[in-house]
Amino acid sequence: MMIDTIEKYFPNLSDKQREQFEMMMKLYPEWNEKINVISRKDIDNLEINHLLHSLAIARFIRFSPGSRVLDFGSGGGLPGLPLAVLFPDVHFHLIDRIGKKMKVASEIANAIGLENVTFQHGDIGECHEKFDFIVSRAVMPQGDLIKLSKKNVSPTQRNSLPNGVIALKGGDLHAEMRGLENRSEIVPINNYFSEPFFATKEIVYTLVR
């Protein structure tokens, strides 16, 4: 499967990374036939609307080697698995309440040879590890996300950006971000990617303290 759009924005992929993304393009539709992790009507837009969307976080921040990142409400592995391909020297821990979705993520990770990911079927309250960043894709309002996951944010800094929550969101965020403005940054994804899908999509970063 071709990954022309991913390669347009990430031209320095290794052969292994290219192969891993191409395998994702094949495996997600196959798994989606059995377990619905991506809207059936949207699976044809997998590369741009799901894989590249996940990789927008990599344009916002380059995680330092040795960083630990928690993907909260990962579902079928987005944004965690594409980011794990791009950052092989960063550890990603994916958590979701729905076991069958975690199974899809785990099976895809195994099939493409990802060694820097772990999986947890359960609630965020059951996760007691510390991470540099929490990432999430349209799971819940930012305030709720911070409330539930701030105990998992490490006090030790090893990246250029202070530790916190980085979420992929769309739509009007004014009400959701009330009270968080002074420690948040909202970046339109069309700053990075020109495809029409990204016109209404944003990265929301909030410092956790």
XYZ file of N, CA, C and O in Angstrom:
836
model
N 0.849 -1.201 0.000
C 0.000 0.000 0.000
C 0.882 1.247 0.000
O 1.851 1.329 0.737
N 0.511 2.225 -0.794
C 1.310 3.442 -0.912
C 1.061 4.381 0.274
O -0.036 4.428 0.815
N 2.100 5.081 0.651
C 1.971 6.070 1.735
C 2.522 7.413 1.243
O 3.293 8.073 1.919
N 2.086 7.807 0.059
C 2.628 9.000 -0.590
C 2.485 10.256 0.264
O 3.387 11.093 0.316
N 1.335 10.413 0.918
C 1.101 11.649 1.678
C 1.969 11.675 2.928
O 2.534 12.724 3.276
N 2.094 10.551 3.611
C 2.983 10.495 4.781
C 4.414 10.816 4.354
O 5.111 11.611 4.998
N 4.839 10.248 3.240
C 6.217 10.481 2.768
C 6.441 11.928 2.328
O 7.546 12.443 2.438
N 5.370 12.583 1.881
C 5.487 13.995 1.486
C 5.915 14.845 2.685
O 6.742 15.759 2.559
N 5.358 14.540 3.857
C 5.643 15.333 5.056
C 6.771 14.758 5.912
O 7.351 15.469 6.729
N 7.044 13.489 5.737
C 8.120 12.832 6.494
C 9.031 12.111 5.498
O 9.010 10.881 5.382
N 9.832 12.893 4.750
C 10.613 12.317 3.646
C 11.817 11.495 4.090
O 12.416 10.808 3.262
N 12.155 11.550 5.379
C 13.372 10.865 5.834
C 13.099 9.540 6.533
O 13.892 9.090 7.366
N 11.975 8.909 6.212
C 11.666 7.621 6.822
C 12.710 6.575 6.424
O 13.188 6.562 5.291
N 13.033 5.710 7.362
C 13.899 4.577 7.031
C 13.093 3.549 6.237
O 11.855 3.604 6.202
N 13.787 2.597 5.634
C 13.085 1.531 4.903
C 12.144 0.779 5.842
O 11.031 0.413 5.461
N 12.610 0.553 7.065
C 11.784 -0.170 8.039
C 10.523 0.613 8.380
O 9.413 0.059 8.426
N 10.655 1.922 8.619
C 9.494 2.749 8.943
C 8.507 2.782 7.777
O 7.296 2.672 7.976
N 9.041 2.917 6.562
C 8.184 2.930 5.383
C 7.388 1.626 5.289
O 6.180 1.626 5.063
N 8.071 0.535 5.505
C 7.419 -0.778 5.449
C 6.360 -0.913 6.551
O 5.274 -1.457 6.327
N 6.661 -0.397 7.746
C 5.697 -0.485 8.845
C 4.429 0.308 8.540
O 3.317 -0.156 8.800
N 4.587 1.505 7.976
C 3.405 2.294 7.615
C 2.615 1.614 6.488
O 1.379 1.600 6.510
N 3.320 1.041 5.521
C 2.637 0.344 4.427
C 1.854 -0.857 4.959
O 0.738 -1.133 4.507
N 2.435 -1.562 5.933
C 1.728 -2.696 6.542
C 0.498 -2.235 7.318
O -0.545 -2.882 7.293
N 0.605 -1.089 8.016
C -0.567 -0.523 8.698
C -1.693 -0.252 7.707
O -2.869 -0.515 8.003
N -1.335 0.264 6.543
C -2.333 0.572 5.523
C -3.078 -0.684 5.073
O -4.232 -0.620 4.655
N -2.425 -1.808 5.154
C -3.042 -3.085 4.773
C -3.793 -3.713 5.955
O -4.894 -4.239 5.798
N -3.202 -3.642 7.151
C -3.746 -4.357 8.305
C -4.985 -3.699 8.913
O -5.907 -4.389 9.347
N -5.011 -2.376 8.965
C -6.177 -1.721 9.574
C -7.483 -2.070 8.850
O -8.470 -2.433 9.508
N -7.525 -1.991 7.500
C -8.780 -2.387 6.837
C -9.139 -3.858 7.083
O -10.328 -4.179 7.251
N -8.138 -4.723 7.129
C -8.408 -6.147 7.381
C -9.013 -6.349 8.769
O -10.014 -7.050 8.932
N -8.413 -5.730 9.783
C -8.932 -5.864 11.152
C -10.282 -5.174 11.305
O -11.148 -5.625 12.047
N -10.453 -4.060 10.575
C -11.689 -3.294 10.704
C -12.912 -4.080 10.219
O -14.031 -3.820 10.638
N -12.665 -5.044 9.331
C -13.756 -5.924 8.881
C -14.280 -6.777 10.043
O -15.457 -7.123 10.093
N -13.382 -7.117 10.982
C -13.752 -7.995 12.109
C -14.157 -7.191 13.341
O -15.117 -7.536 14.027
N -13.382 -6.152 13.641
C -13.610 -5.342 14.842
C -13.560 -3.874 14.422
O -12.530 -3.401 13.934
N -14.657 -3.167 14.608
C -14.764 -1.806 14.087
C -13.993 -0.813 14.959
O -14.463 -0.422 16.016
N -12.793 -0.433 14.510
C -12.003 0.562 15.252
C -11.960 1.905 14.527
O -11.593 2.924 15.107
N -12.312 1.900 13.254
C -12.370 3.117 12.443
C -13.709 3.086 11.716
O -14.131 2.027 11.234
N -14.385 4.233 11.628
C -15.671 4.283 10.946
C -15.570 3.617 9.572
O -14.659 3.906 8.799
N -16.507 2.715 9.296
C -16.461 1.961 8.028
C -16.437 2.892 6.824
O -15.782 2.622 5.820
N -17.164 4.005 6.920
C -17.209 4.919 5.776
C -15.933 5.746 5.650
O -15.716 6.416 4.643
N -15.068 5.673 6.656
C -13.852 6.494 6.657
C -12.576 5.665 6.460
O -11.497 6.235 6.343
N -12.703 4.358 6.400
C -11.510 3.515 6.326
C -10.723 3.758 5.030
O -9.508 3.597 4.993
N -11.416 4.199 3.981
C -10.725 4.499 2.720
C -9.833 5.729 2.846
O -8.969 5.959 1.998
N -10.057 6.516 3.883
C -9.233 7.720 4.116
C -8.202 7.476 5.212
O -7.757 8.413 5.875
N -7.832 6.216 5.400
C -6.957 5.820 6.508
C -5.660 6.625 6.564
O -5.278 7.124 7.625
N -4.981 6.775 5.436
C -3.662 7.407 5.468
C -3.725 8.841 5.986
O -2.991 9.209 6.904
N -4.629 9.644 5.422
C -4.674 11.071 5.787
C -5.440 11.295 7.085
O -4.947 11.930 8.019
N -6.658 10.758 7.171
C -7.545 11.084 8.297
C -7.165 10.405 9.609
O -7.640 10.810 10.667
N -6.329 9.381 9.534
C -6.010 8.627 10.749
C -4.510 8.537 11.008
O -4.032 8.961 12.063
N -3.746 8.028 10.051
C -2.303 7.889 10.287
C -1.608 9.248 10.276
O -0.888 9.600 11.217
N -1.824 10.026 9.219
C -1.179 11.348 9.152
C -1.703 12.262 10.261
O -0.926 13.009 10.870
N -2.991 12.189 10.550
C -3.563 12.980 11.646
C -2.824 12.682 12.953
O -2.444 13.597 13.699
N -2.581 11.410 13.225
C -1.835 11.018 14.428
C -0.432 11.621 14.429
O 0.081 12.045 15.472
N 0.175 11.665 13.245
C 1.561 12.134 13.130
C 1.691 13.651 13.235
O 2.814 14.168 13.312
N 0.569 14.363 13.269
C 0.643 15.819 13.476
C 1.370 16.130 14.785
O 2.086 17.138 14.896
N 1.214 15.252 15.774
C 1.895 15.460 17.066
C 3.403 15.488 16.876
O 4.118 16.229 17.563
N 3.893 14.726 15.900
C 5.341 14.682 15.645
C 5.853 15.955 14.977
O 7.065 16.216 14.988
N 4.950 16.741 14.411
C 5.354 18.037 13.873
C 5.335 19.105 14.964
O 6.013 20.124 14.862
N 4.542 18.868 15.994
C 4.456 19.792 17.118
C 5.626 19.608 18.079
O 6.158 20.577 18.622
N 6.041 18.350 18.304
C 7.144 18.057 19.219
C 7.929 16.853 18.723
O 7.344 15.878 18.253
N 9.264 16.947 18.837
C 10.125 15.788 18.601
C 10.456 15.224 19.979
O 11.213 15.825 20.738
N 9.859 14.094 20.320
C 10.126 13.508 21.632
C 11.600 13.116 21.754
O 12.172 12.531 20.843
N 12.198 13.451 22.887
C 13.604 13.078 23.135
C 13.723 11.571 23.307
O 12.816 10.932 23.856
N 14.852 10.991 22.865
C 15.069 9.558 23.094
C 14.938 9.228 24.579
O 15.368 9.993 25.439
N 14.282 8.111 24.862
C 14.074 7.699 26.246
C 12.805 8.243 26.877
O 12.471 7.880 28.007
N 12.090 9.105 26.145
C 10.823 9.636 26.669
C 9.799 8.515 26.792
O 9.870 7.491 26.113
N 8.818 8.746 27.679
C 7.704 7.807 27.865
C 6.401 8.559 27.605
O 6.186 9.637 28.161
N 5.574 7.969 26.756
C 4.341 8.634 26.328
C 3.161 7.686 26.549
O 3.210 6.517 26.150
N 2.100 8.191 27.180
C 0.877 7.421 27.397
C -0.171 7.847 26.380
O -0.494 9.027 26.275
N -0.699 6.892 25.624
C -1.807 7.150 24.711
C -3.099 6.765 25.430
O -3.416 5.593 25.588
N -3.818 7.788 25.873
C -5.016 7.628 26.708
C -6.243 7.452 25.804
O -6.554 8.305 24.990
N -6.958 6.324 25.965
C -8.125 6.048 25.129
C -7.715 5.751 23.703
O -8.292 6.259 22.749
N -6.728 4.892 23.575
C -6.068 4.658 22.289
C -6.948 3.973 21.254
O -6.676 4.056 20.058
N -7.998 3.282 21.690
C -8.839 2.563 20.729
C -8.021 1.525 19.980
O -7.343 0.692 20.573
N -8.037 1.617 18.665
C -7.269 0.674 17.850
C -5.817 1.042 17.664
O -5.136 0.495 16.788
N -5.317 1.990 18.490
C -3.887 2.302 18.429
C -3.533 3.648 17.843
O -2.398 3.879 17.427
N -4.481 4.577 17.839
C -4.227 5.901 17.275
C -4.412 6.962 18.352
O -5.431 6.943 19.044
N -3.441 7.841 18.536
C -2.261 8.094 17.704
C -1.011 7.282 18.060
O 0.033 7.450 17.439
N -1.090 6.386 19.049
C 0.119 5.756 19.593
C 0.965 4.967 18.606
O 2.191 5.118 18.572
N 0.329 4.112 17.786
C 1.128 3.250 16.912
C 1.872 4.021 15.814
O 3.074 3.783 15.612
N 1.227 4.957 15.089
C 2.006 5.731 14.114
C 3.163 6.502 14.752
O 4.262 6.574 14.192
N 2.919 7.057 15.941
C 3.997 7.784 16.634
C 5.118 6.836 17.052
O 6.300 7.191 16.994
N 4.757 5.618 17.453
C 5.777 4.639 17.863
C 6.651 4.234 16.682
O 7.843 3.958 16.846
N 6.073 4.192 15.490
C 6.870 3.914 14.286
C 7.871 5.048 14.056
O 9.050 4.826 13.776
N 7.396 6.270 14.202
C 8.236 7.438 13.911
C 9.312 7.661 14.966
O 10.393 8.166 14.669
N 9.023 7.274 16.226
C 9.967 7.483 17.327
C 10.338 6.126 17.945
O 9.865 5.790 19.043
N 11.185 5.345 17.284
C 11.500 3.999 17.783
C 12.258 3.994 19.106
O 12.289 2.969 19.786
N 12.841 5.137 19.491
C 13.596 5.203 20.744
C 12.789 5.850 21.874
O 13.325 6.267 22.891
N 11.465 5.922 21.686
C 10.542 6.433 22.706
C 9.574 5.305 23.054
O 9.144 4.557 22.178
N 9.244 5.179 24.354
C 8.304 4.117 24.757
C 6.880 4.657 24.796
O 6.620 5.712 25.386
N 5.960 3.920 24.184
C 4.545 4.286 24.159
C 3.730 3.226 24.889
O 3.878 2.031 24.626
N 2.881 3.684 25.809
C 1.987 2.788 26.554
C 0.566 3.139 26.156
O 0.123 4.279 26.343
N -0.158 2.193 25.581
C -1.501 2.428 25.073
C -2.520 1.834 26.036
O -2.394 0.678 26.443
N -3.517 2.639 26.402
C -4.545 2.164 27.331
C -5.935 2.467 26.771
O -6.165 3.536 26.193
N -6.840 1.489 26.921
C -8.223 1.694 26.513
C -9.113 0.741 27.297
O -8.697 -0.365 27.648
N -10.337 1.179 27.549
C -11.288 0.357 28.303
C -11.830 -0.820 27.485
O -12.339 -1.783 28.045
N -11.779 -0.694 26.162
C -12.404 -1.701 25.303
C -11.356 -2.725 24.858
O -10.474 -2.423 24.057
N -11.481 -3.923 25.397
C -10.481 -4.958 25.185
C -10.290 -5.349 23.736
O -9.159 -5.557 23.280
N -11.368 -5.424 22.981
C -11.225 -5.873 21.589
C -10.487 -4.828 20.743
O -9.795 -5.178 19.786
N -10.601 -3.555 21.105
C -9.839 -2.525 20.391
C -8.357 -2.616 20.738
O -7.485 -2.470 19.866
N -8.059 -2.894 22.008
C -6.662 -3.092 22.409
C -6.066 -4.317 21.706
O -4.888 -4.325 21.371
N -6.898 -5.319 21.477
C -6.432 -6.511 20.762
C -5.999 -6.147 19.342
O -4.955 -6.596 18.866
N -6.797 -5.326 18.660
C -6.438 -4.891 17.308
C -5.097 -4.152 17.333
O -4.196 -4.441 16.537
N -4.967 -3.194 18.265
C -3.720 -2.421 18.361
C -2.528 -3.335 18.624
O -1.473 -3.209 17.990
N -2.693 -4.274 19.533
C -1.615 -5.198 19.893
C -1.240 -6.098 18.724
O -0.051 -6.317 18.443
N -2.241 -6.619 18.020
C -1.976 -7.501 16.877
C -1.260 -6.752 15.752
O -0.344 -7.282 15.121
N -1.672 -5.516 15.507
C -1.012 -4.723 14.456
C 0.426 -4.408 14.859
O 1.351 -4.538 14.051
N 0.627 -4.034 16.121
C 1.986 -3.739 16.607
C 2.890 -4.961 16.450
O 4.043 -4.843 15.994
N 2.375 -6.131 16.811
C 3.161 -7.362 16.676
C 3.476 -7.652 15.221
O 4.607 -8.026 14.872
N 2.481 -7.485 14.357
C 2.646 -7.815 12.940
C 3.682 -6.928 12.253
O 4.400 -7.377 11.348
N 3.781 -5.677 12.684
C 4.742 -4.769 12.029
C 6.071 -4.681 12.784
O 6.965 -3.938 12.396
N 6.189 -5.443 13.864
C 7.463 -5.526 14.575
C 7.790 -4.344 15.466
O 8.959 -4.005 15.657
N 6.764 -3.726 16.060
C 7.016 -2.612 16.986
C 7.438 -3.173 18.342
O 6.718 -3.970 18.939
N 8.576 -2.717 18.834
C 9.090 -3.225 20.112
C 9.064 -2.173 21.214
O 9.478 -2.441 22.340
N 8.554 -0.984 20.911
C 8.580 0.122 21.877
C 7.182 0.485 22.356
O 6.903 1.619 22.725
N 6.266 -0.507 22.324
C 4.899 -0.260 22.786
C 4.461 -1.322 23.791
O 4.868 -2.483 23.699
N 3.656 -0.893 24.759
C 3.000 -1.818 25.685
C 1.525 -1.457 25.699
O 1.126 -0.366 25.278
N 0.703 -2.399 26.192
C -0.743 -2.245 26.115
C -1.377 -2.531 27.461
O -0.906 -3.393 28.206
N -2.443 -1.799 27.755
C -3.182 -2.025 28.992
C -4.673 -1.915 28.711
O -5.157 -0.867 28.268
N -5.385 -3.011 28.936
C -6.847 -2.984 28.822
C -7.385 -2.576 30.183
O -7.233 -3.302 31.159
N -7.966 -1.396 30.259
C -8.479 -0.938 31.536
C -8.723 0.548 31.570
O -8.692 1.234 30.552
N -8.950 1.016 32.764
C -9.264 2.414 33.017
C -7.989 3.161 33.392
O -7.071 2.574 33.962
N -7.951 4.460 33.114
C -6.771 5.260 33.447
C -6.468 5.204 34.948
O -5.311 5.282 35.365
N -7.490 5.026 35.765
C -7.278 4.923 37.212
C -6.444 3.725 37.609
O -5.862 3.693 38.694
N -6.391 2.730 36.712
C -5.615 1.514 36.982
C -4.177 1.619 36.494
O -3.393 0.681 36.650
N -3.850 2.733 35.889
C -2.480 2.942 35.398
C -1.739 3.827 36.395
O -2.143 4.956 36.666
N -0.650 3.299 36.956
C 0.066 4.014 38.019
C 1.474 4.448 37.604
O 2.253 4.912 38.427
N 1.797 4.290 36.317
C 3.123 4.668 35.838
C 3.176 6.170 35.560
O 2.157 6.845 35.466
N 4.406 6.666 35.404
C 4.628 8.092 35.102
C 5.125 8.245 33.663
O 5.904 7.411 33.179
N 4.706 9.330 33.032
C 5.044 9.568 31.631
C 5.412 11.039 31.438
O 4.976 11.909 32.186
N 6.179 11.284 30.379
C 6.519 12.670 30.041
C 5.301 13.388 29.445
O 5.044 14.550 29.747
N 4.580 12.671 28.595
C 3.405 13.265 27.955
C 2.263 12.261 27.897
O 2.470 11.066 27.780
N 1.055 12.804 27.983
C -0.165 12.055 27.696
C -0.630 12.525 26.325
O -0.756 13.739 26.110
N -0.869 11.619 25.391
C -1.435 12.001 24.097
C -2.823 11.371 23.976
O -3.114 10.345 24.593
N -3.674 12.011 23.172
C -5.048 11.541 23.053
C -5.649 12.082 21.775
O -5.266 13.156 21.301
N -6.616 11.328 21.253
C -7.262 11.731 19.996
C -8.774 11.731 20.188
O -9.405 10.675 20.182
N -9.316 12.929 20.384
C -10.780 13.119 20.467
C -11.447 12.180 21.459
O -12.440 11.532 21.150
N -10.888 12.092 22.669
C -11.424 11.174 23.674
C -12.415 11.872 24.599
O -13.508 11.373 24.842
N -12.038 13.028 25.125
C -12.898 13.760 26.070
C -12.407 15.197 26.167
O -11.316 15.513 25.690
N -13.187 16.093 26.787
C -12.751 17.479 26.951
C -11.397 17.569 27.678
O -11.098 16.740 28.549
N -10.633 18.598 27.335
C -9.265 18.725 27.851
C -9.216 18.772 29.375
O -8.350 18.149 29.997
N -10.155 19.482 29.983
C -10.161 19.573 31.449
C -10.338 18.217 32.104
O -9.674 17.892 33.096
N -11.238 17.392 31.552
C -11.470 16.049 32.093
C -10.249 15.163 31.885
O -9.868 14.377 32.757
N -9.653 15.309 30.719
C -8.446 14.542 30.391
C -7.331 14.827 31.398
O -6.679 13.916 31.908
N -7.156 16.098 31.716
C -6.105 16.497 32.668
C -6.427 15.993 34.071
O -5.563 15.463 34.771
N -7.678 16.124 34.460
C -8.098 15.702 35.795
C -7.784 14.210 36.019
O -7.294 13.801 37.065
N -8.071 13.403 35.005
C -7.905 11.961 35.136
C -6.456 11.505 34.997
O -6.064 10.481 35.555
N -5.664 12.245 34.224
C -4.321 11.742 33.900
C -3.170 12.502 34.546
O -2.017 12.095 34.419
N -3.445 13.585 35.283
C -2.328 14.390 35.798
C -1.450 13.612 36.779
O -0.252 13.873 36.896
N -2.035 12.611 37.454
C -1.236 11.776 38.372
C -0.186 10.967 37.614
O 0.780 10.494 38.203
N -0.388 10.807 36.296
C 0.529 10.006 35.483
C 1.620 10.840 34.816
O 2.461 10.292 34.100
N 1.593 12.159 35.025
C 2.594 13.024 34.393
C 3.818 13.135 35.295
O 3.716 13.544 36.448
N 4.957 12.770 34.747
C 6.201 12.765 35.518
C 6.666 14.191 35.841
O 6.535 15.090 35.004
N 7.247 14.405 37.032
C 7.804 15.724 37.352
C 9.170 15.939 36.705
O 9.676 17.051 36.674
N 9.782 14.868 36.201
C 11.115 14.958 35.592
C 11.011 15.399 34.140
O 10.285 14.806 33.359
N 11.742 16.452 33.795
C 11.677 17.005 32.437
C 12.837 16.488 31.592
O 13.981 16.534 32.022
N 12.528 16.021 30.368
C 13.616 15.625 29.461
C 13.372 16.062 28.020
O 14.088 15.671 27.118
N 12.320 16.866 27.812
C 12.021 17.375 26.475
C 12.085 18.898 26.455
O 12.075 19.540 27.499
N 12.108 19.469 25.268
C 12.157 20.932 25.140
C 10.858 21.566 25.600
O 10.823 22.723 26.003
N 9.772 20.807 25.547
C 8.461 21.273 25.991
C 8.192 20.690 27.369
O 8.434 19.505 27.596
N 7.696 21.490 28.317
C 7.376 20.934 29.638
C 6.339 19.818 29.544
O 5.451 19.861 28.682
N 6.445 18.862 30.433
C 5.538 17.708 30.421
C 4.073 18.143 30.511
O 3.743 19.101 31.206
N 3.202 17.405 29.825
C 1.787 17.755 29.852
C 0.956 16.862 28.960
O 1.343 15.746 28.633
N -0.199 17.386 28.559
C -1.164 16.654 27.742
C -1.189 17.256 26.338
O -1.265 18.477 26.184
N -1.119 16.388 25.320
C -1.191 16.821 23.922
C -2.352 16.068 23.279
O -2.309 14.838 23.154
N -3.396 16.795 22.884
C -4.586 16.148 22.332
C -4.861 16.632 20.912
O -4.612 17.791 20.569
N -5.388 15.721 20.104
C -5.844 16.043 18.754
C -7.344 16.289 18.827
O -8.097 15.428 19.290
N -7.769 17.474 18.382
C -9.177 17.855 18.528
C -9.674 18.566 17.274
O -8.888 18.976 16.423
N -11.005 18.712 17.212
C -11.618 19.469 16.123
C -12.760 20.305 16.654
O -13.248 20.083 17.761
N -13.192 21.283 15.847
C -14.362 22.083 16.225
C -14.035 23.256 17.125
O -12.869 23.593 17.353
N -15.071 23.854 17.661
C -14.947 25.048 18.502
C -14.508 24.640 19.911
O -15.201 23.905 20.599
N -13.357 25.146 20.334
C -12.780 24.727 21.619
C -12.938 25.778 22.720
O -12.439 25.573 23.828
N -13.629 26.888 22.431
C -13.659 27.997 23.394
C -14.194 27.575 24.758
O -13.573 27.823 25.797
N -15.352 26.933 24.777
C -15.955 26.544 26.057
C -15.104 25.500 26.764
O -14.873 25.574 27.980
N -14.608 24.553 25.985
C -13.806 23.465 26.554
C -12.526 23.965 27.219
O -12.071 23.422 28.229
N -11.932 25.009 26.659
C -10.632 25.472 27.138
C -10.731 26.571 28.192
O -9.708 27.065 28.662
N -11.937 26.928 28.594
C -12.105 27.992 29.585
C -11.399 27.610 30.890
O -11.590 26.535 31.430
N -10.541 28.483 31.359
C -9.804 28.224 32.588
C -8.455 27.564 32.354
O -7.642 27.453 33.269
N -8.209 27.120 31.129
C -6.935 26.451 30.813
C -6.069 27.306 29.884
O -4.945 26.922 29.552
N -6.594 28.467 29.482
C -5.920 29.262 28.440
C -4.494 29.646 28.811
O -3.597 29.628 27.960
N -4.275 29.979 30.087
C -2.959 30.526 30.466
C -1.866 29.468 30.519
O -0.694 29.794 30.707
N -2.229 28.192 30.387
C -1.186 27.162 30.347
C -1.366 26.216 29.170
O -0.913 25.085 29.177
N -2.057 26.718 28.136
C -2.318 25.891 26.961
C -1.862 26.590 25.685
O -1.728 27.812 25.632
N -1.655 25.774 24.669
C -1.327 26.272 23.328
C -2.186 25.495 22.342
O -2.287 24.270 22.426
N -2.839 26.219 21.437
C -3.664 25.580 20.413
C -3.045 25.880 19.048
O -2.838 27.039 18.692
N -2.727 24.818 18.318
C -2.048 24.962 17.023
C -2.908 24.327 15.929
O -3.194 23.123 15.990
N -3.328 25.106 14.924
C -4.074 24.516 13.807
C -3.179 23.516 13.055
O -2.028 23.827 12.726
N -3.716 22.349 12.770
C -2.898 21.335 12.089
C -2.614 21.738 10.646
O -1.615 21.312 10.065
N -3.451 22.628 10.086
C -3.123 23.057 8.714
C -1.906 23.983 8.677
O -1.473 24.399 7.606
N -1.311 24.295 9.844
C 0.034 24.901 9.862
C 1.066 23.912 9.336
O 2.135 24.304 8.870
N 0.762 22.615 9.465
C 1.711 21.555 9.110
C 1.324 20.818 7.835
O 2.185 20.462 7.039
N 0.024 20.546 7.689
C -0.461 19.726 6.576
C -1.520 20.496 5.792
O -2.406 21.109 6.391
N -1.468 20.422 4.451
C -2.345 21.260 3.623
C -3.648 20.584 3.183
O -4.508 21.228 2.584
N -3.824 19.290 3.488
C -5.025 18.585 3.034
C -6.289 19.195 3.676
O -6.269 19.576 4.841
N -7.402 19.271 2.915
C -8.634 19.909 3.414
C -9.143 19.335 4.734
O -9.730 20.062 5.538
N -8.915 18.043 4.974
C -9.377 17.402 6.211
C -8.901 18.146 7.449
O -9.591 18.179 8.476
N -7.718 18.753 7.368
C -7.106 19.365 8.554
C -7.554 20.798 8.815
O -7.143 21.399 9.802
N -8.424 21.322 7.957
C -8.845 22.728 8.096
C -9.508 23.008 9.442
O -9.436 24.128 9.951
N -10.171 22.024 10.023
C -10.890 22.236 11.295
C -10.256 21.466 12.451
O -10.879 21.285 13.500
N -9.010 21.027 12.281
C -8.366 20.178 13.288
C -7.245 20.943 13.994
O -6.537 21.732 13.374
N -7.102 20.665 15.294
C -6.077 21.351 16.082
C -5.317 20.400 16.996
O -5.832 19.334 17.365
N -4.119 20.830 17.344
C -3.377 20.198 18.439
C -3.565 21.105 19.645
O -3.377 22.323 19.553
N -3.941 20.499 20.763
C -4.103 21.267 22.004
C -3.113 20.734 23.024
O -3.185 19.563 23.425
N -2.192 21.586 23.420
C -1.195 21.212 24.429
C -1.497 21.970 25.717
O -1.724 23.184 25.697
N -1.509 21.269 26.827
C -1.701 21.912 28.129
C -0.623 21.448 29.092
O -0.396 20.249 29.267
N 0.041 22.403 29.687
C 1.025 22.132 30.735
C 0.293 21.582 31.962
O -0.722 22.141 32.386
N 0.794 20.492 32.512
C 0.173 19.917 33.715
C 1.019 20.283 34.914
O 2.235 20.049 34.939
N 0.383 20.878 35.919
C 1.150 21.277 37.113
C 0.334 21.002 38.371
O -0.852 20.738 38.305
